[in-house]
CSV table of C-alpha atoms in Angstrom, one decimal:
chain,number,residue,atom,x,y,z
A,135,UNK,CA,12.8,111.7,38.0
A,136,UNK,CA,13.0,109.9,41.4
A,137,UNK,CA,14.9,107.0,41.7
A,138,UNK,CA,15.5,103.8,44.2
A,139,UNK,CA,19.5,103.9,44.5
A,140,UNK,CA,22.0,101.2,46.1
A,141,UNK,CA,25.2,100.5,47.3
A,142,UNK,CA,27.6,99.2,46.9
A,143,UNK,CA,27.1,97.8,42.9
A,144,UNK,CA,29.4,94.8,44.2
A,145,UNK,CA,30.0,93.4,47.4
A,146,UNK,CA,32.5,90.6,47.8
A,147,UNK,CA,32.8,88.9,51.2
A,148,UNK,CA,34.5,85.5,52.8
A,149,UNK,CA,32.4,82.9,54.0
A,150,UNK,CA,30.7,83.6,57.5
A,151,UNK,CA,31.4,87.6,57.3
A,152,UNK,CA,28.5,90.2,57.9
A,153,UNK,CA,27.1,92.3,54.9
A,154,UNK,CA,24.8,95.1,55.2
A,155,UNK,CA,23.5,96.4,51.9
A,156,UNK,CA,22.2,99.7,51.6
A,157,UNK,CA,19.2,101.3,49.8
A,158,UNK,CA,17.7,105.1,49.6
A,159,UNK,CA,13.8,104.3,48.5
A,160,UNK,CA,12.0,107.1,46.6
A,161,UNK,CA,11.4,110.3,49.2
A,162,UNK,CA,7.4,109.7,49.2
A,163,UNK,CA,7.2,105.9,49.5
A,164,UNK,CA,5.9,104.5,52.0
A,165,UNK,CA,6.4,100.4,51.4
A,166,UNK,CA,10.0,99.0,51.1
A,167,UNK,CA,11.2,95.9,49.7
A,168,UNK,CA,14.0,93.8,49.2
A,169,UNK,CA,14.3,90.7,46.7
A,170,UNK,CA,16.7,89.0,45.7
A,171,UNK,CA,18.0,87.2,41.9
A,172,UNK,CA,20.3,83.9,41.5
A,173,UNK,CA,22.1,84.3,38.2
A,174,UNK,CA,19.8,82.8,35.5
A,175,UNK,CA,16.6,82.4,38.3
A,176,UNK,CA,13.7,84.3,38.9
A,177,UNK,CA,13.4,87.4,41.2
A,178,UNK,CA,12.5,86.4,44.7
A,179,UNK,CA,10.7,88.2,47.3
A,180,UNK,CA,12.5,88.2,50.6
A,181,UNK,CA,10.9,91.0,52.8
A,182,UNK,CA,8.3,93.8,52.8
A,183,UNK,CA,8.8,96.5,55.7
A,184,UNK,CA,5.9,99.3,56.3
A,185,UNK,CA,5.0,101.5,59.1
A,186,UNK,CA,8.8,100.8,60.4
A,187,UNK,CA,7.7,96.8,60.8
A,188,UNK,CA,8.4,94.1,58.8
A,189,UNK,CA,4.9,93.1,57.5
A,190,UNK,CA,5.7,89.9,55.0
A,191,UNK,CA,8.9,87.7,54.9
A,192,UNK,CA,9.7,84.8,52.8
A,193,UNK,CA,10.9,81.1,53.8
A,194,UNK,CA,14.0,82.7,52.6
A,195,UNK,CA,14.3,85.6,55.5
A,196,UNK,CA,15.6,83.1,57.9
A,197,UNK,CA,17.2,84.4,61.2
A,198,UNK,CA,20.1,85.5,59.1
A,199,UNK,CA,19.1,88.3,57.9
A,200,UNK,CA,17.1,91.6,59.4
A,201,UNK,CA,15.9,94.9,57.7
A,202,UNK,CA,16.5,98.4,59.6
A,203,UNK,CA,15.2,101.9,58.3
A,204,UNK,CA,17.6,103.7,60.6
A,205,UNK,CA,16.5,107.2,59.2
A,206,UNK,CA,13.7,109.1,57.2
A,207,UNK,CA,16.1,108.1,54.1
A,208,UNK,CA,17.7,104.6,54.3
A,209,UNK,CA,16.9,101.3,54.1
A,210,UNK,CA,19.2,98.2,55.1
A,211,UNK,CA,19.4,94.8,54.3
A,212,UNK,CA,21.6,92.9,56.8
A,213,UNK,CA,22.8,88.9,56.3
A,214,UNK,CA,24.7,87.9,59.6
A,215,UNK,CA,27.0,85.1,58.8
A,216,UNK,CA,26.7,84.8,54.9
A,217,UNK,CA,26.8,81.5,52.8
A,218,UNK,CA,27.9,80.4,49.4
A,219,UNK,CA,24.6,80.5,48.5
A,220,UNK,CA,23.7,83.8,49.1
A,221,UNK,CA,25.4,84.8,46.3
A,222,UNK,CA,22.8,86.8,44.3
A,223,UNK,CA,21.8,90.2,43.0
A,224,UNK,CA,19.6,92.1,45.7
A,225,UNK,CA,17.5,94.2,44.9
A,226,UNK,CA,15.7,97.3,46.9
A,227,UNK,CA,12.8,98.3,46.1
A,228,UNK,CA,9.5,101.1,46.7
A,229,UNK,CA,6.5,102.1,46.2
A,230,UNK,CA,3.8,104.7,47.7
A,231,UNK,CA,1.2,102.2,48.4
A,232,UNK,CA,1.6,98.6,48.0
A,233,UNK,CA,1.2,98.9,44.4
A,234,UNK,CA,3.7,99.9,41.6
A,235,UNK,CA,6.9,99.0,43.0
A,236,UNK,CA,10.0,100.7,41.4
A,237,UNK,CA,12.8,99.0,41.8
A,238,UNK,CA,16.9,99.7,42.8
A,239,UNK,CA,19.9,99.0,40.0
A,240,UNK,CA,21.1,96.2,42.7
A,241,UNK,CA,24.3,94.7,45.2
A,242,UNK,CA,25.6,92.3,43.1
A,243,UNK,CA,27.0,90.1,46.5
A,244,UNK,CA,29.7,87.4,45.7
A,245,UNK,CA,30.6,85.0,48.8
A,246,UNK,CA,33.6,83.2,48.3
M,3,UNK,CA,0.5,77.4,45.3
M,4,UNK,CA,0.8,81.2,43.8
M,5,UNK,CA,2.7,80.8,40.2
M,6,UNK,CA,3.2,82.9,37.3
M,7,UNK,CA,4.7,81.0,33.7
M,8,UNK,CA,6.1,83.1,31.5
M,9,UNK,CA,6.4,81.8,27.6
M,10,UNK,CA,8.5,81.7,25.5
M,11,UNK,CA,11.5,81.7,27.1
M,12,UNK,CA,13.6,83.4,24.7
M,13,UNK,CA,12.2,85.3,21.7
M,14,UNK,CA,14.2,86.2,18.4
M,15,UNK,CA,13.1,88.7,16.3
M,16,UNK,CA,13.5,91.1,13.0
M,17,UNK,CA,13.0,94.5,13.4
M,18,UNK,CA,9.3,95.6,12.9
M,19,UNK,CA,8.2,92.1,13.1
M,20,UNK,CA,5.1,91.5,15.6
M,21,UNK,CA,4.6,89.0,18.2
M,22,UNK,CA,3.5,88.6,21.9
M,23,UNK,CA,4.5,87.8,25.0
M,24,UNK,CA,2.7,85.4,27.4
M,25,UNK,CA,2.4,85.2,31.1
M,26,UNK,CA,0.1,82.5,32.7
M,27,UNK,CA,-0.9,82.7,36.5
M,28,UNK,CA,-2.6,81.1,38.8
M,29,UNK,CA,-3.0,83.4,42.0
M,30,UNK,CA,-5.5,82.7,45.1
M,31,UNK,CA,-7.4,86.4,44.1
M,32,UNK,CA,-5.8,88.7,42.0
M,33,UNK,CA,-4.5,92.4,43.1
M,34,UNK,CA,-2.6,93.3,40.5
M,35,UNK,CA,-0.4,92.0,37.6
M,36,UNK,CA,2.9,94.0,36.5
M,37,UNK,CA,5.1,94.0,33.2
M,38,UNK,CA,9.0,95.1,34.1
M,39,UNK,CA,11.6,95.1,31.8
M,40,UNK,CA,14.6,94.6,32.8
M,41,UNK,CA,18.6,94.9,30.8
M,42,UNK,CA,21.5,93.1,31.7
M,43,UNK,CA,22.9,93.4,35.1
M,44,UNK,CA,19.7,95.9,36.4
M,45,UNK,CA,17.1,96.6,38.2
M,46,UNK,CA,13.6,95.5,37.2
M,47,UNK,CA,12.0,98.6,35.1
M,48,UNK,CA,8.0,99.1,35.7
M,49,UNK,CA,6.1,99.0,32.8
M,50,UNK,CA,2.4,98.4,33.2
M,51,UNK,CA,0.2,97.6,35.9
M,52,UNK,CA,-3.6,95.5,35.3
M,53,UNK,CA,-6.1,95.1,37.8
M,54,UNK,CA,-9.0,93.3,36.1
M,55,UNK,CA,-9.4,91.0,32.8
M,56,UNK,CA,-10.4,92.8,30.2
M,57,UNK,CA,-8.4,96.1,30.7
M,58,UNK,CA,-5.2,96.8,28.8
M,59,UNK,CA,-2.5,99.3,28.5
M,60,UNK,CA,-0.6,100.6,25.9
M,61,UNK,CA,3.0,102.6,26.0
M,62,UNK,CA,4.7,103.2,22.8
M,63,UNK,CA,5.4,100.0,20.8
M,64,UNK,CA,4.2,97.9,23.9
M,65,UNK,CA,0.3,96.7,24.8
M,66,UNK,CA,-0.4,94.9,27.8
M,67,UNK,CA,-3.7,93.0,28.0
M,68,UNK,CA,-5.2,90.7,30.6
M,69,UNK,CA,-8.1,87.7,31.2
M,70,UNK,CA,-8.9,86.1,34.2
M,71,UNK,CA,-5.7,83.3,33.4
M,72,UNK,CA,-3.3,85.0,31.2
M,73,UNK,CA,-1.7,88.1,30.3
M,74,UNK,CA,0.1,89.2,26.8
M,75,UNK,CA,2.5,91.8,26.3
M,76,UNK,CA,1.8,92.5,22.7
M,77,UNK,CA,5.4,94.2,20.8
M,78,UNK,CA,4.5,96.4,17.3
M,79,UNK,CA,7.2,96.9,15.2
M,80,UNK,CA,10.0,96.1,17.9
M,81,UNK,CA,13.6,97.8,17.5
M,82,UNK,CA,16.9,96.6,18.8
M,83,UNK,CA,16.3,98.8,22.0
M,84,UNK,CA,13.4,97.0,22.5
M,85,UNK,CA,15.7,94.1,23.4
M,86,UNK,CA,15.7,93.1,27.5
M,87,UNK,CA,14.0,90.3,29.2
M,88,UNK,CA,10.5,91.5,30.3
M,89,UNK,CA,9.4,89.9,33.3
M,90,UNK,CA,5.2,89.0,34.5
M,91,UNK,CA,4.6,89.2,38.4
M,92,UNK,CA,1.3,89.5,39.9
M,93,UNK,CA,0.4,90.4,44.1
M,94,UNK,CA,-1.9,87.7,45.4
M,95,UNK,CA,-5.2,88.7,47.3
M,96,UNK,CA,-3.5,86.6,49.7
M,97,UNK,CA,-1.3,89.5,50.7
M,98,UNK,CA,-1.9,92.8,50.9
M,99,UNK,CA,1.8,93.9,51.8
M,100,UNK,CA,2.7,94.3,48.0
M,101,UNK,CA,4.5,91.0,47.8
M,102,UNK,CA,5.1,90.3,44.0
M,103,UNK,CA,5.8,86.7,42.3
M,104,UNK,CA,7.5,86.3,39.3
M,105,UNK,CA,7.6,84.6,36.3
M,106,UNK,CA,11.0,83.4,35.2
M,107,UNK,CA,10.5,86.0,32.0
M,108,UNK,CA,11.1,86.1,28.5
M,109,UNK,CA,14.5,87.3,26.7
M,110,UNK,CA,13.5,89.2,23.7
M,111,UNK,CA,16.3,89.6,20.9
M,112,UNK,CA,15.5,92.0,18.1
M,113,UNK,CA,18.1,92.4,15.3
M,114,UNK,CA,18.0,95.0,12.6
C-alpha cells in the first residue's frame, strides 16, 4: 500500500541553524502538505503546495520557512534560522485532490 | 473564526463497552469533515471522510455520522487496539486548497 515517508524521524539542531526536512508524498498525488504538532497541541496547518506553487499558507509560514518540490518525488520543508519554538513534530502530507489527505509518520525537530 | 471542539478530552473505557465521540464545528461552508486516528509519536491515520449532514460511514467497530453542527464517531464493542487519540478536522468552503483544521482530539483508553 502506498505511503507518505519522511526523514529524518529526529532532527536536532542549535539555535539559528538551517533544517530542511524531507518528504516522498504518494507517487499519484497531486496536493502536498506540511503541518506541524507542539507536544500536547493540536495539528496545525502550515502550507499547501499544488501545481509546483504554494497555494495556502498559514500566519505561521513566516519568511522563515519555504517549500521546494525539487523532483517528480520529493518534497521539502525548509526553516532558515530556527527558534526554540519551532520545536514540534512536522508532518508531510498528500493527497490526489484536495480531499483525503494521508499523512507522513513525522520529523520530530528538537532546537536547543 | 473556523473551529472544530472535540469532546471529551480523554475517554476511559472497558472492553466492549459503547460510547461516542464528539466533534463540534463551526466552519464558514463546509467541504468536508475527516476522522484520523492517530498512536503515540505518528502520523495522523485517515479514517472517514463526510460531506453532508445526514450521511455516515461505518469501518469495522467504528461509525462516523454527521449534522449540519456536529459529528460523532460512534465505537461498538472497543478493544485495547482500539486505543489512540482520534482527531475531527474539517476543510472550510473558504479554501479550496485542502487546508484542514483540527480539533485538539480525544484520547480513548480501552482496558481489557
Amino acid at each position: 500500500e502506498p505511503e507518505v515517508t519522511q526523514t529524518p524521524s529526529h532532527q536536532v539542531t542549535q539555535m539559528g541553524q538551517e533544517v530542511i526536512l524531507r518528504c516522498v508524498p504518494i507517487s499519484n498525488h497531486l496536493y502536498f502538505y506540511w503541518y506541524r504538532q507542539i507536544l500536547g497541541q493540536k495539528v496545525e496547518f502550515l502550507v499547501s503546495f499544488y501545481n509546483n506553487e504554494i497555494s495556502e499558507k498559514s500566519e505561521i509560514f513566516d519568511d522563515q520557512f519555504s517549500v521546494e518540490r525539487p523532483d517528480g518525488s520529493n518534497f521539502t520543508l525548509k526553516i532558515r534560522s530556527t527558534k526554540l519554538e519551532d520545536s514540534a513534530m512536522y508532518f508531510c502530507a498528500s493527497s490526489l485532490m484536495s480531499d483525503e489527505q494521508f499523512f507522513g509518520p513525522g520529523t520530530r525537530l528538537t532546537v536547543l | 473564526e473556523d473551529q472544530v471542539t472535540q469532546s471529551p478530552e480523554a475517554l476511559r473505557l472497558q472492553e466492549g463497552e459503547s460510547s461516542s465521540l464528539n466533534c463540534s464545528y463551526t466552519v464558514s461552508g463546509l467541504r468536508g469533515l475527516f476522522w484520523y486516528r492517530q498512536d503515540p509519536g505518528k502520523g495522523p491515520e485517515f479514517l472517514f471522510t463526510l460531506y453532508s449532514a445526514g450521511e455516515e460511514k461505518e469501518k469495522e467497530r467504528l461509525k462516523a455520522t454527521l449534522t449540519k453542527k456536529e459529528s460523532f464517531l460512534h465505537i461498538t464493542a472497543p478493544k485495547p487496539e482500539d486505543s489512540a487519540t482520534y482527531l475531527c478536522a474539517v476543510q472550510a468552503g473558504s479554501s479550496n486548497t485542502g487546508k484542514l483544521i483540527f480539533g485538539q482530539g480525544t484520547t480513548l483508553q480501552v482496558k481489557p
